[in-house]
Amino acid sequence: MNQAALSGKVALVTGAASGIGEACARALASAGAAVVIADMNMAGATRVADAIVGAGGKALALCMDVTSEAQVNAGIDEVVRHFGQIDLLLANAGVQIVHPIEDFPFEDWKKMLAIHGDGAFLTTKAAYKHMKTSGRGGKIIYMGSVHSHEASVLKSAYVFAKHGLLGLARVVAKEGAPHKIHSYVVCPGFVLTPLVEKQIPEQAARLGISESDVVKNVMLKATVDGEFTTLADVGNLVCFLAQDAGALTGQSFNVSHGWNMN
Ligand code: NAD
């Protein structure tokens, strides 16, 4: 990617202290954007922001629990105070909790919907307001999943939440169009991050199979080549969408080694 492609843009990435969010924040910074590393893990956010600044980029670490309306609103106002604007939101923060549906604790269901659903809504609402009043418009990208299109056993809350992001993005595309606000859902297959590394032994225990069988016969079974999606694959797609002029708005994009081909 051209190092100046996103020069002058300000991007906020939630859940950017680890995994996919960190990789996307680093990719956006490499393309010239000033990047806000928003996470409830402030030590991790500071580590990522320091690394970006150390490499010559612009970054700010922000403590933000995406389920807290007060923290989200204060954090996004702080971004606008610090950098003068917000051009891109990547609503990425997420966790995974797996249970069979008949044993799924309601508290875990509510936690999943709060992080994935409320978090996407609250950050959208706060960023949208600034994008609209600035007259510059902006991009709102949701980190969906192949589970925005497919279902898997044990993942009722995750699949419900990730499907919901498709609907939210479509509404944002329609309401945002007059204000040059565009929306997208990025849908990765399995990427080896802490979130997935934690699932491998959990699923092995629940399904009564080995960890290598979970990888081969559960996680990667439906891909065309048995390969994990990489952090770079996802970062490249996010940077590409960050430059779209609006022709692709409202859509979702799989990056999954053929697991889902819609
Ligand atoms: P990860 O565990 O490596 O990182 C998640 C980050 O989100 C962490 O830094 C964590 O502190 C942060 N976070 C969690 N709850 C938060 C909250 N309430 N407020 C703010 N930050 C919070 O996970 P990852 O694999 O990088 O996942 C990132 C996103 O990508 C998630 O939305 C996940 O569903 C999605 N995703 C992951 C995969 C995969 O295979 N790893 C595939 C498809 C989609």
Coordinates of C-alpha atoms and ligand atoms in Angstrom, one line a residue:
M1 CA 0.0 0.0 0.0
N2 CA 1.1 3.5 -0.8
Q3 CA 2.5 5.0 2.4
A4 CA 0.7 8.3 1.8
A5 CA -2.7 6.7 0.8
L6 CA -4.3 7.6 4.1
S7 CA -2.2 10.6 5.0
G8 CA -4.3 13.3 6.8
K9 CA -6.9 10.7 7.9
V10 CA -7.6 9.9 11.5
A11 CA -8.7 6.3 12.3
L12 CA -10.0 4.9 15.6
V13 CA -9.7 1.1 16.1
T14 CA -11.4 -0.6 19.0
G15 CA -9.8 -3.7 20.5
A16 CA -6.5 -2.6 19.0
A17 CA -4.3 -3.8 21.8
S18 CA -4.2 -7.3 20.4
G19 CA -4.7 -9.5 17.4
I20 CA -6.7 -8.3 14.4
G21 CA -7.3 -4.8 15.8
E22 CA -3.6 -4.3 16.4
A23 CA -2.7 -5.6 12.9
C24 CA -5.3 -3.3 11.3
A25 CA -4.1 -0.3 13.4
R26 CA -0.5 -0.9 12.3
A27 CA -1.6 -1.3 8.6
L28 CA -3.6 1.9 8.7
A29 CA -0.6 3.8 10.3
S30 CA 1.7 2.4 7.6
A31 CA -0.7 3.8 5.0
G32 CA -0.2 7.3 6.6
A33 CA -3.3 7.5 9.0
A34 CA -3.0 8.9 12.5
V35 CA -4.4 5.9 14.6
V36 CA -6.2 5.8 17.9
I37 CA -5.6 2.6 19.7
A38 CA -8.8 2.1 21.8
D39 CA -9.0 -0.8 24.2
M40 CA -10.0 -1.7 27.7
N41 CA -6.4 -3.1 28.0
M42 CA -4.6 0.3 28.4
A43 CA -1.1 -1.3 28.8
G44 CA -1.6 -3.1 25.5
A45 CA -3.0 0.0 23.8
T46 CA 0.1 2.0 25.0
R47 CA 2.4 -0.7 23.7
V48 CA 0.9 -0.6 20.2
A49 CA 0.7 3.2 20.1
D50 CA 4.4 3.5 21.2
A51 CA 5.4 1.0 18.5
I52 CA 3.6 3.1 15.8
V53 CA 5.1 6.3 17.1
G54 CA 8.6 4.7 17.3
A55 CA 8.2 3.7 13.6
G56 CA 7.6 7.3 12.7
G57 CA 3.7 7.2 12.7
K58 CA 1.1 9.1 14.6
A59 CA -0.9 7.3 17.3
L60 CA -2.8 7.8 20.6
A61 CA -3.6 5.2 23.2
L62 CA -7.1 5.4 24.6
C63 CA -8.7 3.5 27.5
M64 CA -12.2 2.5 26.2
D65 CA -14.6 -0.2 27.2
V66 CA -16.9 -0.2 24.2
T67 CA -19.9 -1.3 26.3
S68 CA -19.8 2.0 28.3
E69 CA -21.6 4.8 26.6
A70 CA -19.8 7.4 28.8
Q71 CA -16.4 6.0 28.0
V72 CA -17.1 5.7 24.2
N73 CA -18.5 9.3 24.0
A74 CA -15.6 10.7 26.1
G75 CA -13.1 8.8 24.1
I76 CA -14.3 9.9 20.7
D77 CA -14.6 13.5 21.9
E78 CA -11.0 13.2 23.0
V79 CA -9.9 11.9 19.6
V80 CA -11.5 15.0 17.9
R81 CA -9.9 17.3 20.5
H82 CA -6.5 15.7 20.0
F83 CA -6.4 15.2 16.2
G84 CA -9.2 17.7 15.1
Q85 CA -11.3 15.0 13.4
I86 CA -12.3 11.4 13.0
D87 CA -12.4 9.9 9.5
L88 CA -12.5 6.2 10.1
L89 CA -14.0 3.9 12.8
L90 CA -13.0 0.3 12.9
A91 CA -15.4 -1.4 15.4
N92 CA -13.4 -4.5 16.1
A93 CA -13.4 -5.2 19.8
G94 CA -14.7 -8.6 20.5
V95 CA -14.5 -11.8 22.6
Q96 CA -15.7 -15.3 22.1
I97 CA -17.7 -17.4 24.6
V98 CA -18.8 -20.9 23.5
H99 CA -21.5 -23.1 25.0
P100 CA -24.1 -25.5 23.7
I101 CA -27.3 -23.5 23.4
E102 CA -29.2 -25.3 26.1
D103 CA -26.4 -24.5 28.6
F104 CA -25.6 -21.0 27.4
P105 CA -25.7 -18.8 30.6
F106 CA -27.8 -15.7 30.0
E107 CA -25.1 -13.6 31.6
D108 CA -22.6 -14.8 28.9
W109 CA -25.2 -14.1 26.2
K110 CA -25.7 -10.6 27.4
K111 CA -21.9 -10.0 27.7
M112 CA -21.5 -11.1 24.1
L113 CA -24.2 -8.9 22.8
A114 CA -22.9 -5.9 24.9
I115 CA -19.4 -6.1 23.5
H116 CA -20.3 -7.0 19.8
G117 CA -23.6 -5.3 19.5
D118 CA -23.7 -2.4 22.0
G119 CA -20.1 -1.7 21.3
A120 CA -20.7 -1.4 17.5
F121 CA -23.8 0.8 18.1
L122 CA -22.2 3.1 20.7
T123 CA -19.0 3.7 18.7
T124 CA -21.0 4.2 15.5
K125 CA -23.3 6.7 17.1
A126 CA -20.5 8.8 18.6
A127 CA -18.2 8.7 15.5
Y128 CA -21.1 9.3 13.0
K129 CA -22.0 12.6 14.8
H130 CA -18.5 14.0 14.2
M131 CA -18.3 12.7 10.7
K132 CA -21.7 14.3 9.8
T133 CA -21.1 17.7 11.5
S134 CA -17.5 18.0 10.0
G135 CA -19.0 17.8 6.5
R136 CA -16.1 15.5 5.6
G137 CA -18.0 12.2 6.0
G138 CA -16.1 9.1 6.9
K139 CA -15.9 5.3 6.9
I140 CA -17.3 2.9 9.5
I141 CA -16.0 -0.6 9.2
Y142 CA -17.3 -3.4 11.4
M143 CA -15.2 -6.5 12.1
G144 CA -17.7 -9.2 11.3
S145 CA -16.7 -12.8 10.6
V146 CA -17.5 -15.6 8.3
H147 CA -19.9 -16.2 11.2
S148 CA -21.8 -13.1 9.8
H149 CA -22.9 -15.5 7.0
E150 CA -22.4 -19.1 8.5
A151 CA -23.3 -20.8 11.7
S152 CA -21.2 -23.2 13.9
V153 CA -22.1 -25.3 16.8
L154 CA -21.6 -23.8 20.3
K155 CA -21.5 -20.2 19.0
S156 CA -25.1 -19.0 19.2
A157 CA -24.3 -15.6 20.7
Y158 CA -21.4 -14.9 18.4
V159 CA -23.3 -15.9 15.3
F160 CA -26.3 -13.8 16.3
A161 CA -24.1 -10.8 17.0
K162 CA -22.0 -11.1 13.9
H163 CA -25.1 -11.5 11.7
G164 CA -26.5 -8.3 13.3
L165 CA -23.5 -6.3 12.1
L166 CA -24.6 -6.8 8.5
G167 CA -27.9 -5.1 9.3
L168 CA -26.3 -2.2 11.2
A169 CA -23.9 -1.6 8.3
R170 CA -26.7 -1.5 5.8
V171 CA -28.7 1.1 7.8
V172 CA -25.5 3.2 8.3
A173 CA -25.0 3.0 4.5
K174 CA -28.5 4.4 3.8
E175 CA -28.6 7.0 6.6
G176 CA -25.0 8.0 6.0
A177 CA -25.0 8.4 2.3
P178 CA -26.2 12.0 2.2
H179 CA -23.3 12.8 4.6
K180 CA -20.6 10.9 2.7
I181 CA -20.5 8.3 5.5
H182 CA -19.9 4.8 4.2
S183 CA -20.0 1.4 5.9
Y184 CA -18.5 -2.0 5.4
V185 CA -18.3 -5.4 7.2
V186 CA -15.0 -7.3 7.0
C187 CA -15.6 -11.0 7.5
P188 CA -12.4 -13.1 8.3
G189 CA -12.2 -16.8 8.5
F190 CA -10.1 -18.1 11.4
V191 CA -7.0 -16.0 12.2
L192 CA -4.5 -17.2 14.8
T193 CA -4.9 -14.6 17.5
P194 CA -5.3 -15.0 21.3
L195 CA -9.1 -15.2 20.8
V196 CA -8.7 -18.3 18.6
E197 CA -5.8 -19.8 20.5
K198 CA -8.1 -19.9 23.6
Q199 CA -10.9 -21.6 21.6
I200 CA -8.8 -24.6 20.4
P201 CA -8.5 -26.4 23.8
E202 CA -12.0 -25.3 24.8
Q203 CA -13.6 -26.8 21.7
A204 CA -11.4 -29.9 22.0
A205 CA -12.8 -30.5 25.5
R206 CA -16.4 -29.7 24.6
L207 CA -16.4 -31.8 21.4
G208 CA -14.3 -34.6 22.8
I209 CA -11.7 -34.4 20.0
S210 CA -8.0 -33.5 19.9
E211 CA -6.7 -30.0 19.4
S212 CA -5.3 -30.8 16.0
D213 CA -8.7 -32.2 15.0
V214 CA -10.3 -28.9 16.1
V215 CA -8.0 -27.0 13.8
K216 CA -8.2 -29.4 10.8
N217 CA -11.7 -30.7 11.0
V218 CA -13.6 -27.9 12.6
M219 CA -11.9 -24.5 12.1
L220 CA -10.3 -25.0 8.6
K221 CA -12.5 -27.9 7.3
A222 CA -14.6 -25.7 5.0
T223 CA -11.7 -23.6 3.5
V224 CA -10.5 -24.6 0.0
D225 CA -6.9 -25.1 1.1
G226 CA -6.8 -25.7 4.9
E227 CA -5.1 -22.4 5.6
F228 CA -5.7 -19.8 8.3
T229 CA -6.5 -16.3 7.2
T230 CA -3.6 -14.0 8.2
L231 CA -3.4 -10.7 10.0
A232 CA -2.0 -9.2 6.9
D233 CA -4.9 -10.4 4.8
V234 CA -7.3 -8.6 7.1
G235 CA -5.2 -5.4 7.4
N236 CA -4.9 -5.2 3.6
L237 CA -8.6 -5.4 3.1
V238 CA -9.3 -2.8 5.8
C239 CA -6.8 -0.4 4.1
F240 CA -8.4 -1.0 0.7
L241 CA -11.9 -0.2 2.1
A242 CA -10.6 2.9 3.8
Q243 CA -10.0 4.3 0.4
D244 CA -13.3 3.4 -1.2
A245 CA -15.2 6.3 -2.6
G246 CA -18.6 4.9 -1.6
A247 CA -19.3 2.4 -4.5
L248 CA -18.9 -0.5 -2.0
T249 CA -20.9 0.9 0.9
G250 CA -23.2 -1.3 2.9
Q251 CA -21.5 -4.5 1.8
S252 CA -19.7 -7.3 3.5
F253 CA -16.4 -8.8 2.4
N254 CA -15.2 -12.3 3.2
V255 CA -11.5 -13.0 3.7
S256 CA -11.6 -16.7 4.5
H257 CA -9.7 -18.9 2.1
G258 CA -13.0 -19.8 0.4
W259 CA -14.8 -20.9 3.6
N260 CA -17.6 -18.6 2.5
M261 CA -17.8 -17.5 -1.1
N262 CA -20.7 -15.1 -1.0
Ligands
NAD1 P1 -8.1 -10.7 20.5 O1 -8.5 -11.4 21.7 O2 -6.7 -10.9 20.0 O3 -8.3 -9.1 20.6 C1 -9.5 -8.6 21.1 C2 -9.2 -7.2 21.7 O4 -10.5 -6.6 22.1 C3 -8.4 -7.3 23.0 O5 -7.3 -6.3 22.9 C4 -9.4 -7.0 24.1 O6 -8.8 -6.3 25.2 C5 -10.4 -6.0 23.4 N1 -11.7 -6.0 24.0 C6 -12.4 -7.0 24.5 N2 -13.5 -6.5 25.1 C7 -13.5 -5.1 25.0 C8 -14.3 -4.1 25.4 N3 -15.4 -4.3 26.0 N4 -13.9 -2.8 25.1 C9 -12.8 -2.6 24.4 N5 -11.9 -3.5 24.0 C10 -12.3 -4.8 24.3 O7 -9.2 -11.1 19.4 P2 -9.1 -11.0 17.7 O8 -9.1 -12.4 17.3 O9 -8.1 -10.1 17.3 O10 -10.6 -10.5 17.4 C11 -10.9 -9.2 17.1 C12 -12.2 -9.1 16.3 O11 -12.1 -9.9 15.2 C13 -13.4 -9.6 17.1 O12 -14.5 -8.8 16.9 C14 -13.6 -11.0 16.6 O13 -14.9 -11.5 16.7 C15 -13.2 -10.8 15.1 N6 -12.8 -12.0 14.4 C16 -11.8 -12.8 14.8 C17 -11.5 -13.9 14.1 C18 -10.3 -14.8 14.4 O14 -10.2 -15.9 13.9 N7 -9.4 -14.4 15.3 C19 -12.2 -14.2 12.9 C20 -13.3 -13.4 12.6 C21 -13.6 -12.3 13.3

